[in-house]
C-alpha cells in the first residue's frame, strides 16, 4: 500500500521504545541524505559476493537477480563487492522499492511492533503524508492527555481513562481511513493509563475509608437516639457508596449500642444508580417482622429484590431513584408489624 511499510525479522524478544526510536532515527538520516535508489540486474553469483547484502534465507532468486541499493551505485559495488563500507548501505535482492530517491519517503513512523510467529516479529510503519499525519496526531493526543494529570475527581479520572482507551484502540481491519498513532505515543498512553488507574484506586480507597468513618459515626448517633427514645425499629440511609462491608460494619456498631432493635440500612452507589440494602431483626421479634420479607418488600419500591433469613437479609436494586419512598415504606411496615 502507498505510504505503508512492513518488515519481518528474527527475534525472540519485542523491541523496546528506545530501539524503535533508534530505528526511526536511522531511517530519518537516510531520508535526509537524499540517497539515489539503484536497481540493477546482476548475475546472482556476483551479487552474492556483496558485503552486507540482505536476502531472504531459503528464497530462490532468478538469475540475473535485481539488486536494489540505497545510496550506493550497484556498478561501483560490484567492482569491489567485499568492501566493508557496503555494510553501511541498504542493499538487497528484489526489494520492491517504490521510490527513486530516499527523500521521497519524507517521514518514517513505526506504528506497530508485534510477534507473528515463534521467533519472528513484525514492524509496521507509515511513510510520506500518512507518517506526517500520524506525527501530528501524536502531538495533539499527548497535549490533550497531559491535561488529565490535574484531575483529582473519581468521575473525571474514569472519563479520562475511557478517552485513553479509545485512543489506544487499534483501527479495525480494512479501515484504511483511520489515523494511527506513533508507537512511542501508544506506549506513553499506556503508561498514562496505568498511572490514572493507580490514582483512581487510591482515591477509591481513601473515599471508602472516609465513607466508613462517616457511616459508623452516623449509625452510632442513630443507635443512641433509638435508646433514648425507646423506638422499636430504625431505618436509615447510609453514605457508604453501596459498599456492603461498610454497611455490615455499621450494623455491628448499631447492634452494640441497641442490640434488641430491628435495623435496616440502605446505601446508593451514586444518585439514581445502584443501591444496596441490609436488614437485621432480633430472633425474638422475627415472628412479628421477618428481615427477609421486610427487605424484599422495601426493595420492590425501587424495582430491586433481596433474600436471606428471617433474622438477616440482604439485597440490591439497579435504580435508587425511589430510595426516599422505599425508606418511608420500610418504616411504615415495621411500625405496623411491631404494634
Coordinates of N, CA and C in Angstrom, one line a residue, residues 145-309:
X145 N -4.0 14.6 26.6 CA -3.9 13.7 27.7 C -3.1 14.2 28.9
X146 N -2.1 15.1 28.6 CA -1.2 15.7 29.6 C -2.1 16.5 30.6
X147 N -3.2 17.1 30.1 CA -4.1 17.9 30.9 C -4.8 17.1 32.0
X148 N -4.9 15.7 31.8 CA -5.6 14.9 32.7 C -4.9 14.7 34.0
X149 N -3.6 15.1 34.1 CA -2.8 14.9 35.3 C -3.4 15.7 36.5
X150 N -4.1 16.8 36.2 CA -4.6 17.7 37.2 C -5.9 17.1 37.9
X151 N -6.5 16.1 37.3 CA -7.7 15.5 37.8 C -7.5 14.8 39.1
X152 N -8.4 15.2 40.1 CA -8.4 14.5 41.4 C -9.8 14.0 41.8
X153 N -10.6 14.0 40.7 CA -12.0 13.5 41.0 C -12.2 12.2 40.3
X154 N -12.9 11.3 41.0 CA -13.1 9.9 40.6 C -13.8 9.8 39.2
X155 N -14.8 10.6 39.1 CA -15.6 10.6 37.8 C -14.8 11.1 36.7
X156 N -14.0 12.2 36.9 CA -13.2 12.8 35.8 C -12.1 11.8 35.4
X157 N -11.5 11.2 36.4 CA -10.4 10.3 36.1 C -10.9 9.1 35.3
X158 N -12.1 8.6 35.7 CA -12.7 7.5 34.9 C -13.0 7.9 33.5
X159 N -13.5 9.1 33.3 CA -13.8 9.6 31.9 C -12.5 9.7 31.1
X160 N -11.4 10.1 31.8 CA -10.1 10.3 31.2 C -9.6 8.9 30.7
X161 N -9.8 7.9 31.6 CA -9.3 6.5 31.2 C -10.1 6.0 30.0
X162 N -11.4 6.3 29.9 CA -12.2 5.9 28.8 C -11.7 6.6 27.5
X163 N -11.3 7.9 27.6 CA -10.8 8.6 26.4 C -9.5 7.9 26.0
X164 N -8.6 7.6 26.9 CA -7.3 7.0 26.6 C -7.5 5.6 25.9
X165 N -8.5 4.9 26.5 CA -8.8 3.6 25.9 C -9.3 3.7 24.4
X166 N -10.0 4.8 24.1 CA -10.4 5.0 22.7 C -9.2 5.3 21.8
X167 N -8.3 6.1 22.4 CA -7.1 6.4 21.6 C -6.2 5.2 21.4
X168 N -6.2 4.3 22.4 CA -5.4 3.1 22.3 C -6.0 2.0 21.4
X169 N -7.3 2.1 21.2 CA -8.0 1.0 20.4 C -7.4 1.0 18.9
X170 N -7.0 -0.1 18.5 CA -6.4 -0.2 17.2 C -7.5 -0.1 16.1
X171 N -7.1 0.4 15.0 CA -8.1 0.6 13.9 C -8.6 -0.8 13.4
X172 N -9.8 -0.9 13.0 CA -10.4 -2.1 12.5 C -9.8 -2.5 11.2
X173 N -9.8 -3.8 10.9 CA -9.2 -4.3 9.7 C -10.0 -3.7 8.5
X174 N -9.3 -3.3 7.5 CA -10.0 -2.7 6.3 C -10.3 -1.3 6.4
X175 N -10.1 -0.7 7.6 CA -10.4 0.7 7.8 C -9.2 1.6 7.5
X176 N -8.9 1.8 6.2 CA -7.7 2.4 5.8 C -7.8 3.9 6.1
X177 N -8.9 4.5 6.4 CA -9.1 5.9 6.6 C -8.7 6.3 8.0
X178 N -8.7 5.3 8.9 CA -8.4 5.6 10.3 C -7.0 6.0 10.6
X179 N -6.8 7.0 11.4 CA -5.5 7.5 11.7 C -4.8 6.6 12.7
X180 N -3.5 6.5 12.6 CA -2.7 5.7 13.5 C -1.7 6.5 14.3
X181 N -1.5 6.1 15.6 CA -0.6 6.8 16.4 C 0.8 6.2 16.3
X182 N 1.8 7.0 16.5 CA 3.2 6.5 16.5 C 3.3 5.5 17.7
X183 N 4.2 4.6 17.5 CA 4.4 3.5 18.6 C 4.8 4.1 19.9
X184 N 5.7 5.1 19.9 CA 6.1 5.7 21.2 C 5.0 6.4 21.9
X185 N 4.0 7.0 21.1 CA 2.9 7.7 21.7 C 1.9 6.7 22.3
X186 N 1.8 5.5 21.6 CA 0.9 4.5 22.2 C 1.5 4.0 23.5
X187 N 2.8 3.8 23.5 CA 3.5 3.3 24.7 C 3.3 4.3 25.9
X188 N 3.4 5.6 25.5 CA 3.3 6.7 26.5 C 1.8 6.7 27.0
X189 N 0.9 6.5 26.2 CA -0.5 6.5 26.6 C -0.8 5.3 27.5
X190 N -0.2 4.2 27.3 CA -0.4 3.0 28.1 C 0.1 3.3 29.5
X191 N 1.3 4.0 29.6 CA 1.8 4.4 30.9 C 0.9 5.4 31.6
X192 N 0.4 6.3 30.9 CA -0.5 7.3 31.5 C -1.8 6.6 32.0
X193 N -2.3 5.6 31.3 CA -3.5 4.9 31.7 C -3.2 4.2 33.0
X194 N -2.0 3.5 33.1 CA -1.7 2.8 34.3 C -1.6 3.8 35.5
X195 N -1.0 5.0 35.3 CA -0.9 6.0 36.3 C -2.3 6.4 36.8
X196 N -3.2 6.7 35.8 CA -4.6 7.1 36.2 C -5.3 6.0 36.9
X197 N -5.1 4.7 36.5 CA -5.8 3.6 37.2 C -5.3 3.5 38.6
X198 N -4.0 3.7 38.9 CA -3.5 3.7 40.2 C -4.0 4.9 41.1
X199 N -4.1 6.0 40.4 CA -4.7 7.2 41.1 C -6.1 7.0 41.5
X200 N -6.9 6.4 40.6 CA -8.3 6.2 40.8 C -8.5 5.2 42.0
X201 N -7.6 4.1 42.0 CA -7.7 3.1 43.0 C -7.4 3.7 44.4
X202 N -6.4 4.6 44.4 CA -6.0 5.3 45.7 C -7.2 6.2 46.2
X203 N -7.8 6.9 45.2 CA -8.9 7.8 45.6 C -10.1 7.0 46.1
X204 N -10.3 5.9 45.4 CA -11.4 5.0 45.8 C -11.2 4.5 47.3
X205 N -10.0 4.1 47.5 CA -9.7 3.6 48.9 C -9.8 4.7 49.9
X206 N -9.3 5.9 49.6 CA -9.5 7.0 50.5 C -10.9 7.3 50.8
X207 N -11.7 7.3 49.7 CA -13.1 7.6 49.8 C -13.8 6.6 50.6
X208 N -13.4 5.3 50.4 CA -14.0 4.2 51.2 C -13.8 4.4 52.7
X209 N -12.6 4.8 53.0 CA -12.2 5.0 54.5 C -13.1 6.1 55.0
X210 N -13.2 7.2 54.3 CA -14.0 8.4 54.7 C -15.4 8.0 54.9
X211 N -15.9 7.2 53.9 CA -17.3 6.8 53.9 C -17.6 5.9 55.1
X212 N -16.6 5.0 55.4 CA -16.8 4.1 56.6 C -16.8 4.9 57.9
X213 N -15.9 5.8 58.0 CA -15.9 6.6 59.3 C -17.2 7.4 59.4
X214 N -17.7 8.0 58.3 CA -18.9 8.8 58.4 C -20.1 7.9 58.7
X215 N -20.1 6.7 58.1 CA -21.3 5.8 58.3 C -21.3 5.3 59.7
X216 N -20.2 5.0 60.3 CA -20.1 4.5 61.7 C -20.5 5.6 62.6
X217 N -20.0 6.8 62.4 CA -20.4 7.9 63.3 C -21.9 8.1 63.2
X218 N -22.5 8.1 62.0 CA -23.9 8.4 61.8 C -24.8 7.3 62.5
X219 N -24.3 6.0 62.4 CA -25.1 4.9 63.0 C -25.0 4.9 64.5
X220 N -23.9 5.2 65.0 CA -23.7 5.3 66.5 C -24.6 6.3 67.1
X221 N -24.7 7.5 66.4 CA -25.5 8.6 66.8 C -27.0 8.1 66.7
X222 N -27.4 7.5 65.6 CA -28.7 7.0 65.5 C -29.1 6.0 66.6
X223 N -28.2 5.0 66.9 CA -28.4 4.0 67.9 C -28.6 4.6 69.2
X224 N -27.9 5.6 69.6 CA -28.0 6.3 70.9 C -29.4 7.0 70.9
X225 N -29.8 7.6 69.8 CA -31.1 8.3 69.8 C -32.3 7.2 70.0
X226 N -32.1 6.1 69.4 CA -33.1 5.0 69.5 C -33.2 4.5 70.9
X227 N -32.1 4.4 71.6 CA -32.1 4.0 73.0 C -32.8 5.0 73.9
X228 N -32.5 6.3 73.6 CA -33.1 7.4 74.4 C -34.6 7.5 74.2
X229 N -35.0 7.4 72.9 CA -36.4 7.5 72.5 C -37.2 6.2 72.7
X230 N -36.5 5.1 72.9 CA -37.1 3.8 73.1 C -37.9 3.4 71.8
X231 N -37.4 3.8 70.7 CA -38.1 3.4 69.4 C -37.9 1.9 69.2
X232 N -38.9 1.3 68.4 CA -39.0 -0.1 68.2 C -38.2 -0.6 67.0
X233 N -37.8 0.4 66.2 CA -37.0 0.0 65.0 C -36.2 1.2 64.5
X234 N -35.4 1.0 63.5 CA -34.6 2.0 62.9 C -34.4 1.7 61.4
X235 N -34.6 2.7 60.5 CA -34.3 2.6 59.1 C -33.6 3.9 58.7
X236 N -32.5 3.7 58.0 CA -31.7 4.9 57.6 C -31.0 4.7 56.3
X237 N -30.6 5.8 55.7 CA -29.8 5.8 54.5 C -28.3 6.1 54.9
X238 N -27.4 5.3 54.5 CA -26.0 5.5 54.8 C -25.2 6.0 53.6
X239 N -24.3 6.9 53.8 CA -23.4 7.4 52.8 C -22.2 6.5 52.7
X240 N -22.5 5.2 52.3 CA -21.5 4.2 52.2 C -21.1 3.8 50.8
X241 N -21.6 4.5 49.8 CA -21.3 4.2 48.4 C -21.7 2.8 48.0
X242 N -22.7 2.3 48.7 CA -23.2 0.9 48.4 C -22.2 -0.2 48.8
X243 N -21.2 0.2 49.6 CA -20.2 -0.8 50.0 C -20.8 -1.7 51.1
X244 N -21.0 -3.0 50.8 CA -21.6 -3.9 51.8 C -20.7 -4.1 53.0
X245 N -19.4 -4.1 52.9 CA -18.6 -4.3 54.0 C -18.7 -3.1 55.0
X246 N -18.8 -1.9 54.5 CA -19.1 -0.7 55.3 C -20.4 -0.8 56.0
X247 N -21.4 -1.3 55.2 CA -22.8 -1.4 55.8 C -22.8 -2.5 56.9
X248 N -22.1 -3.6 56.7 CA -22.0 -4.6 57.8 C -21.3 -4.1 59.0
X249 N -20.3 -3.3 58.8 CA -19.6 -2.7 60.0 C -20.5 -1.7 60.7
X250 N -21.4 -1.0 60.0 CA -22.3 -0.1 60.6 C -23.4 -0.8 61.4
X251 N -23.8 -2.0 60.8 CA -24.8 -2.8 61.5 C -24.3 -3.3 62.9
X252 N -23.0 -3.8 62.8 CA -22.3 -4.3 64.0 C -22.3 -3.2 65.1
X253 N -21.9 -1.9 64.6 CA -21.8 -0.8 65.5 C -23.2 -0.5 66.1
X254 N -24.2 -0.5 65.3 CA -25.6 -0.2 65.8 C -26.0 -1.3 66.8
X255 N -25.8 -2.5 66.6 CA -26.2 -3.6 67.5 C -25.5 -3.6 68.8
X256 N -24.3 -3.1 68.8 CA -23.6 -3.0 70.1 C -24.2 -2.0 71.1
X257 N -24.8 -0.9 70.5 CA -25.5 0.1 71.3 C -26.9 -0.2 71.5
X258 N -27.6 -0.7 70.4 CA -29.0 -1.0 70.5 C -29.3 -2.4 70.0
X259 N -28.9 -3.5 70.7 CA -29.0 -4.8 70.3 C -30.4 -5.4 70.0
X260 N -31.4 -4.9 70.7 CA -32.7 -5.5 70.5 C -33.6 -4.8 69.5
X261 N -33.1 -4.0 68.7 CA -33.9 -3.2 67.8 C -33.7 -3.6 66.3
X262 N -34.8 -3.9 65.6 CA -34.7 -4.2 64.1 C -34.1 -3.0 63.4
X263 N -33.2 -3.3 62.5 CA -32.4 -2.2 61.8 C -32.3 -2.5 60.3
X264 N -32.6 -1.5 59.5 CA -32.4 -1.6 58.1 C -31.6 -0.4 57.6
X265 N -30.6 -0.6 56.8 CA -29.8 0.5 56.2 C -29.8 0.3 54.7
X266 N -29.9 1.4 54.0 CA -29.8 1.4 52.5 C -28.7 2.4 52.1
X267 N -28.1 2.1 51.0 CA -27.0 3.0 50.5 C -26.9 2.9 49.0
X268 N -26.7 4.2 48.4 CA -26.6 4.3 47.0 C -25.1 4.3 46.6
X269 N -24.9 3.7 45.4 CA -23.5 3.7 44.9 C -23.3 5.2 44.3
X270 N -24.3 5.7 43.7 CA -24.4 7.1 43.3 C -25.9 7.4 43.1
X271 N -26.2 8.7 43.1 CA -27.6 9.1 43.0 C -28.3 8.6 41.7
X272 N -29.4 7.9 41.9 CA -30.1 7.4 40.8 C -29.5 6.1 40.2
X273 N -28.5 5.6 40.8 CA -27.8 4.4 40.3 C -28.1 3.2 41.2
X274 N -27.2 2.3 41.3 CA -27.4 1.1 42.0 C -27.5 1.4 43.5
X275 N -28.2 0.4 44.2 CA -28.4 0.6 45.7 C -28.3 -0.7 46.4
X276 N -27.8 -0.7 47.6 CA -27.7 -1.9 48.4 C -28.4 -1.7 49.7
X277 N -28.9 -2.8 50.2 CA -29.7 -2.8 51.5 C -29.5 -4.0 52.3
X278 N -29.5 -3.8 53.6 CA -29.3 -4.9 54.6 C -30.3 -4.7 55.7
X279 N -30.9 -5.7 56.2 CA -31.9 -5.6 57.3 C -31.5 -6.7 58.3
X280 N -31.6 -6.4 59.6 CA -31.4 -7.3 60.7 C -32.5 -7.2 61.7
X281 N -33.0 -8.3 62.2 CA -34.1 -8.4 63.2 C -33.7 -9.3 64.3
X282 N -33.8 -8.9 65.6 CA -33.5 -9.9 66.7 C -34.4 -11.1 66.5
X283 N -33.9 -12.3 66.8 CA -34.6 -13.5 66.6 C -35.9 -13.6 67.4
X284 N -36.0 -12.9 68.5 CA -37.2 -13.0 69.3 C -38.3 -12.1 68.7
X285 N -38.0 -11.3 67.7 CA -39.0 -10.5 67.0 C -39.4 -11.0 65.6
X286 N -38.7 -12.0 65.2 CA -38.9 -12.5 63.8 C -40.3 -13.0 63.5
X287 N -41.0 -13.4 64.5 CA -42.4 -13.9 64.3 C -43.3 -12.7 64.0
X288 N -42.9 -11.5 64.4 CA -43.7 -10.3 64.0 C -43.2 -9.6 62.7
X289 N -41.8 -9.6 62.6 CA -41.2 -8.9 61.5 C -40.1 -9.8 61.0
X290 N -40.2 -10.3 59.8 CA -39.2 -11.1 59.1 C -38.3 -10.2 58.3
X291 N -37.0 -10.2 58.6 CA -36.0 -9.4 57.9 C -36.1 -9.7 56.4
X292 N -36.3 -10.9 56.0 CA -36.3 -11.3 54.6 C -37.5 -10.6 53.9
X293 N -38.7 -10.7 54.5 CA -39.9 -10.1 53.9 C -39.8 -8.6 54.0
X294 N -39.3 -8.1 55.1 CA -39.2 -6.6 55.3 C -38.3 -6.0 54.2
X295 N -37.1 -6.6 54.0 CA -36.2 -6.1 53.0 C -36.7 -6.3 51.5
X296 N -37.3 -7.5 51.3 CA -37.8 -7.7 49.9 C -38.9 -6.8 49.5
X297 N -39.9 -6.5 50.4 CA -41.0 -5.6 50.1 C -40.5 -4.2 50.0
X298 N -39.5 -3.8 50.7 CA -38.9 -2.5 50.6 C -38.2 -2.3 49.3
X299 N -37.4 -3.2 48.9 CA -36.7 -3.1 47.6 C -37.6 -3.1 46.4
X300 N -38.8 -3.7 46.6 CA -39.7 -3.7 45.4 C -40.1 -2.3 45.0
X301 N -40.0 -1.4 46.0 CA -40.3 0.0 45.7 C -39.4 0.7 44.8
X302 N -38.2 0.0 44.6 CA -37.1 0.5 43.7 C -36.9 -0.5 42.6
X303 N -37.8 -1.5 42.5 CA -37.5 -2.5 41.4 C -36.4 -3.4 41.7
X304 N -36.1 -3.5 43.0 CA -35.0 -4.5 43.4 C -35.5 -5.7 44.1
X305 N -34.7 -6.5 44.5 CA -35.1 -7.7 45.3 C -34.0 -8.1 46.2
X306 N -34.4 -9.0 47.2 CA -33.4 -9.4 48.2 C -33.7 -10.8 48.7
X307 N -32.9 -11.3 49.6 CA -33.1 -12.7 50.1 C -32.3 -12.8 51.4
X308 N -32.5 -13.9 52.0 CA -31.8 -14.2 53.3 C -32.7 -15.0 54.2
X309 N -32.6 -14.7 55.5 CA -33.3 -15.4 56.6 C -34.2 -14.4 57.3

